[in-house]
């Protein structure tokens, strides 16, 4: 069981970070994702984009961490958004109704495209 | 393992610790993959069992860890797979979902997932042992 969480700050805006997640996010590993989200918010980054494209498995604990991060980001005037084009993972967001509260992009370039 | 009409039982006992939920998921992946479920159905079963084990571990930990194991009992039948996730934590007075809980509360999301992913879901207390049993069934549709 492995989980890799990595912050990519090579993005156009200093208040934005892409948190790349790879592996299985469950009750055992999700505290690491939560810590990374908290660290980025504490460092003043308010637009957190969590890239789930390399995630193989995700459960309700992971959903709870993402929802908690979204609430905290919005309290700071920011947002927590997702990158995901994995049909299996997207289905979990769909059946729990979470596609209504998260902005979900298919790719990094889509997430970082200037607003039109 | 002969899959006769009476069903074949496969049992796994894991420590009630988060690190072992992945072990239960791997085991159920192996069992469900032996049956003619689709890839998506196998993934549904894996997620539901992971959620059920996470829930059982939370119950055990809330009851100060005095009953340190979770049992997963699978019954393989020709047309269905039944999985029981069993813990010995005593029933609590508090309802599982507090009235003020957000609709996106983590524990509730786990329950929602199990109910959507599986065809039958039932929770009960074993009258003989007092154990908490979460029983789930997935049917073979083809």
Short mmCIF file of C-alpha atoms in Angstrom, two decimals:
data_model
loop_
_atom_site.label_atom_id
_atom_site.label_comp_id
_atom_site.label_asym_id
_atom_site.label_seq_id
_atom_site.Cartn_x
_atom_site.Cartn_y
_atom_site.Cartn_z
CA UNK A 1 0.00 0.00 0.00
CA UNK A 2 1.63 3.20 -1.10
CA UNK A 3 0.63 6.81 -1.27
CA UNK A 4 2.76 9.56 -2.72
CA UNK A 5 1.78 13.20 -2.12
CA UNK A 6 3.80 15.87 -3.87
CA UNK A 7 3.35 19.64 -4.13
CA UNK A 8 3.94 21.20 -7.54
CA UNK A 9 4.43 24.97 -7.14
CA UNK A 10 5.67 25.51 -10.68
CA UNK A 11 2.46 27.29 -11.61
CA UNK A 12 1.74 30.83 -12.84
CA UNK A 13 0.20 32.14 -9.63
CA UNK A 14 1.88 32.25 -6.19
CA UNK A 15 -1.38 31.55 -4.36
CA UNK A 16 -1.89 28.32 -6.30
CA UNK A 17 -0.43 24.86 -5.80
CA UNK A 18 -1.07 21.53 -7.47
CA UNK A 19 -1.01 18.64 -5.01
CA UNK A 20 -0.26 15.48 -6.95
CA UNK A 21 -1.53 12.31 -5.32
CA UNK A 22 -0.48 8.83 -6.41
CA UNK A 23 -1.58 5.45 -5.09
CA UNK A 24 -4.31 4.49 -2.63
CA UNK A 25 -6.02 7.10 -0.42
CA UNK A 26 -7.86 5.43 2.43
CA UNK A 27 -8.31 5.54 6.20
CA UNK A 28 -4.63 4.69 6.72
CA UNK A 29 -2.99 6.98 4.17
CA UNK A 30 -5.37 9.96 3.97
CA UNK A 31 -3.80 11.76 6.99
CA UNK A 32 -0.79 12.45 4.73
CA UNK A 33 -2.98 14.18 2.17
CA UNK A 34 -4.70 16.13 4.94
CA UNK A 35 -1.33 17.28 6.31
CA UNK A 36 -0.20 18.47 2.87
CA UNK A 37 -3.45 20.43 2.40
CA UNK A 38 -3.07 22.02 5.86
CA UNK A 39 0.59 22.90 5.16
CA UNK A 40 -0.25 24.59 1.86
CA UNK A 41 -3.06 26.61 3.44
CA UNK A 42 -0.76 27.59 6.33
CA UNK A 43 1.81 28.76 3.76
CA UNK A 44 -0.78 31.16 2.34
CA UNK A 45 -1.77 29.25 -0.78
CA UNK A 46 -5.53 29.43 -1.14
CA UNK A 47 -6.15 27.82 -4.51
CA UNK A 48 -5.37 24.17 -4.01
CA UNK A 49 -5.69 21.89 -7.01
CA UNK A 50 -5.55 18.22 -6.05
CA UNK A 51 -4.49 16.06 -8.98
CA UNK A 52 -6.11 12.62 -8.62
CA UNK A 53 -5.14 11.27 -12.03
CA UNK A 54 -2.62 8.81 -10.56
CA UNK A 55 -4.93 7.64 -7.76
CA UNK A 56 -5.80 3.95 -7.94
CA UNK A 57 -8.20 3.80 -5.01
CA UNK A 58 -10.06 6.38 -2.96
CA UNK A 59 -12.57 5.93 -0.13
CA UNK A 60 -14.89 8.02 2.04
CA UNK A 61 -12.03 9.01 4.35
CA UNK A 62 -10.29 10.62 1.39
CA UNK A 63 -13.52 12.34 0.40
CA UNK A 64 -13.74 13.68 3.97
CA UNK A 65 -10.22 15.10 3.75
CA UNK A 66 -11.00 16.81 0.43
CA UNK A 67 -14.27 18.25 1.77
CA UNK A 68 -12.46 19.53 4.89
CA UNK A 69 -9.80 21.13 2.69
CA UNK A 70 -12.46 22.73 0.51
CA UNK A 71 -14.18 24.26 3.54
CA UNK A 72 -10.92 25.65 4.93
CA UNK A 73 -9.83 27.02 1.54
CA UNK A 74 -13.19 28.76 1.06
CA UNK A 75 -12.98 30.25 4.57
CA UNK A 76 -9.79 31.93 3.34
CA UNK A 77 -11.45 33.18 0.17
CA UNK A 78 -9.93 30.41 -1.93
CA UNK A 79 -10.97 27.06 -3.30
CA UNK A 80 -9.96 23.43 -3.51
CA UNK A 81 -10.40 21.97 -6.98
CA UNK A 82 -9.67 18.59 -8.48
CA UNK A 83 -8.03 17.16 -11.56
CA UNK A 84 -9.43 13.76 -12.47
CA UNK A 85 -10.14 11.91 -15.68
CA UNK A 86 -10.31 8.44 -14.16
CA UNK A 87 -13.86 7.21 -14.74
CA UNK A 88 -13.76 4.90 -11.74
CA UNK A 89 -12.72 7.68 -9.32
CA UNK A 90 -15.12 10.19 -10.92
CA UNK A 91 -17.96 7.74 -10.34
CA UNK A 92 -17.33 7.89 -6.57
CA UNK A 93 -17.74 11.67 -6.68
CA UNK A 94 -20.87 11.31 -8.81
CA UNK A 95 -22.69 8.77 -6.63
CA UNK A 96 -21.96 10.73 -3.46
CA UNK A 97 -23.19 13.98 -5.04
CA UNK A 98 -19.79 15.62 -4.68
CA UNK A 99 -19.52 16.61 -8.34
CA UNK A 100 -21.91 19.41 -7.33
CA UNK A 101 -19.51 20.94 -4.83
CA UNK A 102 -16.10 20.38 -6.42
CA UNK A 103 -14.83 21.99 -9.59
CA UNK A 104 -13.31 19.03 -11.44
CA UNK A 105 -10.92 19.47 -14.38
CA UNK A 106 -9.77 16.70 -16.67
CA UNK A 107 -6.15 17.82 -16.91
CA UNK A 108 -3.52 20.11 -15.45
CA UNK A 109 -3.63 22.38 -18.50
CA UNK A 110 -7.40 22.72 -18.20
CA UNK A 111 -7.05 23.57 -14.50
CA UNK A 112 -4.41 26.23 -15.17
CA UNK A 113 -6.03 27.76 -18.26
CA UNK A 114 -6.84 31.45 -17.77
CA UNK A 115 -10.47 32.08 -16.97
CA UNK A 116 -12.42 33.23 -19.98
CA UNK B 1 -12.27 -24.18 -3.41
CA UNK B 2 -15.33 -25.83 -4.96
CA UNK B 3 -18.15 -23.38 -5.55
CA UNK B 4 -21.07 -25.68 -4.78
CA UNK B 5 -24.66 -24.58 -4.30
CA UNK B 6 -24.36 -24.46 -0.51
CA UNK B 7 -21.66 -21.85 -0.77
CA UNK B 8 -18.02 -21.83 0.17
CA UNK B 9 -16.91 -19.83 3.18
CA UNK B 10 -13.72 -17.84 3.24
CA UNK B 11 -12.84 -16.08 6.49
CA UNK B 12 -10.26 -13.43 7.24
CA UNK B 13 -9.49 -11.85 10.59
CA UNK B 14 -7.62 -8.55 10.64
CA UNK B 15 -6.43 -6.38 13.53
CA UNK B 16 -8.82 -3.45 13.99
CA UNK B 17 -6.23 -1.00 12.70
CA UNK B 18 -6.41 1.23 9.61
CA UNK B 19 -3.23 -0.27 8.14
CA UNK B 20 -5.00 -3.61 7.65
CA UNK B 21 -7.99 -2.39 5.65
CA UNK B 22 -5.92 -2.74 2.49
CA UNK B 23 -5.30 -6.41 3.36
CA UNK B 24 -9.06 -7.02 3.51
CA UNK B 25 -9.50 -5.21 0.18
CA UNK B 26 -6.84 -7.37 -1.45
CA UNK B 27 -8.46 -10.55 -0.15
CA UNK B 28 -11.91 -9.60 -1.42
CA UNK B 29 -10.42 -8.61 -4.75
CA UNK B 30 -9.06 -12.14 -5.05
CA UNK B 31 -12.35 -13.76 -4.09
CA UNK B 32 -14.60 -11.57 -6.26
CA UNK B 33 -12.25 -11.92 -9.24
CA UNK B 34 -12.80 -15.70 -9.20
CA UNK B 35 -16.49 -15.10 -9.91
CA UNK B 36 -17.83 -13.88 -13.25
CA UNK B 37 -18.37 -10.30 -12.03
CA UNK B 38 -17.43 -7.45 -14.35
CA UNK B 39 -14.40 -5.32 -13.57
CA UNK B 40 -16.68 -2.53 -12.31
CA UNK B 41 -18.61 -4.92 -10.06
CA UNK B 42 -15.38 -6.24 -8.54
CA UNK B 43 -14.29 -2.65 -7.89
CA UNK B 44 -17.68 -1.91 -6.29
CA UNK B 45 -17.28 -4.88 -3.94
CA UNK B 46 -13.72 -3.87 -3.07
CA UNK B 47 -14.78 -0.33 -2.19
CA UNK B 48 -17.80 -1.51 -0.16
CA UNK B 49 -15.67 -3.93 1.86
CA UNK B 50 -13.08 -1.23 2.47
CA UNK B 51 -15.81 1.09 3.74
CA UNK B 52 -17.33 -1.61 5.94
CA UNK B 53 -13.94 -2.44 7.50
CA UNK B 54 -13.21 1.25 8.07
CA UNK B 55 -16.57 1.57 9.81
CA UNK B 56 -15.95 -1.54 11.96
CA UNK B 57 -12.51 -0.26 12.98
CA UNK B 58 -14.00 3.09 13.96
CA UNK B 59 -16.54 1.27 16.14
CA UNK B 60 -13.83 -0.80 17.82
CA UNK B 61 -11.63 2.24 18.41
CA UNK B 62 -14.57 4.20 19.83
CA UNK B 63 -15.10 1.32 22.26
CA UNK B 64 -11.49 1.78 23.53
CA UNK B 65 -10.11 -1.08 21.45
CA UNK B 66 -11.09 -3.84 23.87
CA UNK B 67 -12.17 -6.10 20.98
CA UNK B 68 -9.15 -5.80 18.72
CA UNK B 69 -10.19 -7.76 15.63
CA UNK B 70 -12.52 -7.44 12.67
CA UNK B 71 -13.71 -10.58 10.88
CA UNK B 72 -14.63 -10.70 7.22
CA UNK B 73 -16.70 -13.76 6.32
CA UNK B 74 -17.32 -14.32 2.63
CA UNK B 75 -19.80 -16.86 1.29
CA UNK B 76 -19.30 -17.65 -2.38
CA UNK B 77 -22.45 -18.99 -4.01
CA UNK B 78 -23.14 -19.73 -7.67
CA UNK B 79 -25.20 -16.58 -8.23
CA UNK B 80 -24.05 -14.24 -5.48
CA UNK B 81 -21.31 -13.22 -3.10
CA UNK B 82 -22.20 -12.48 0.52
CA UNK B 83 -19.77 -10.65 2.76
CA UNK B 84 -20.24 -10.14 6.49
CA UNK B 85 -17.98 -7.69 8.31
CA UNK B 86 -18.13 -8.46 12.02
CA UNK B 87 -16.83 -6.64 15.06
CA UNK B 88 -17.39 -7.18 18.77
CA UNK B 89 -17.57 -3.54 19.81
CA UNK B 90 -20.65 -3.00 21.98
CA UNK B 91 -23.58 -1.09 20.51
CA UNK B 92 -23.41 2.59 21.36
CA UNK B 93 -26.24 4.78 22.54
CA UNK B 94 -25.44 7.57 20.11
CA UNK B 95 -26.96 7.35 16.64
CA UNK B 96 -24.39 6.78 13.93
CA UNK B 97 -25.25 10.01 12.17
CA UNK B 98 -25.78 12.97 14.47
CA UNK B 99 -28.72 15.14 13.38
CA UNK B 100 -26.45 18.14 12.91
CA UNK B 101 -24.01 16.20 10.73
CA UNK B 102 -23.39 17.57 7.28
CA UNK B 103 -24.85 15.52 4.42
CA UNK B 104 -21.23 15.12 3.35
CA UNK B 105 -20.10 13.78 6.71
CA UNK B 106 -17.41 11.14 6.21
CA UNK B 107 -19.19 8.33 8.10
CA UNK B 108 -22.40 8.99 6.19
CA UNK B 109 -20.56 9.00 2.87
CA UNK B 110 -19.20 5.54 3.67
CA UNK B 111 -22.73 4.29 4.35
CA UNK B 112 -24.04 5.89 1.17
CA UNK B 113 -21.33 4.20 -0.87
CA UNK B 114 -22.03 0.76 0.62
CA UNK B 115 -25.77 1.05 -0.02
CA UNK B 116 -25.28 2.17 -3.61
CA UNK B 117 -22.54 -0.29 -4.51
CA UNK B 118 -24.07 -3.44 -3.05
CA UNK B 119 -27.43 -5.10 -3.85
CA UNK B 120 -28.37 -5.99 -0.27
CA UNK B 121 -27.14 -4.32 2.92
CA UNK B 122 -28.24 -5.12 6.45
CA UNK B 123 -26.88 -4.32 9.90
CA UNK B 124 -27.74 -6.42 12.91
CA UNK B 125 -26.52 -7.54 16.29
CA UNK B 126 -25.92 -11.27 16.60
CA UNK B 127 -28.32 -12.35 19.37
CA UNK B 128 -25.95 -15.07 20.59
CA UNK B 129 -22.59 -13.33 20.58
CA UNK B 130 -23.64 -9.66 20.67
CA UNK B 131 -21.34 -9.03 17.69
CA UNK B 132 -22.17 -6.24 15.23
CA UNK B 133 -22.66 -7.68 11.75
CA UNK B 134 -22.77 -5.70 8.51
CA UNK B 135 -24.02 -8.07 5.83
CA UNK B 136 -23.66 -7.18 2.16
CA UNK B 137 -24.60 -9.12 -0.96
CA UNK B 138 -23.70 -8.66 -4.60
CA UNK B 139 -25.69 -10.67 -7.13
CA UNK B 140 -24.43 -12.00 -10.42
CA UNK B 141 -26.71 -10.44 -13.00
CA UNK B 142 -25.64 -12.46 -16.02
#
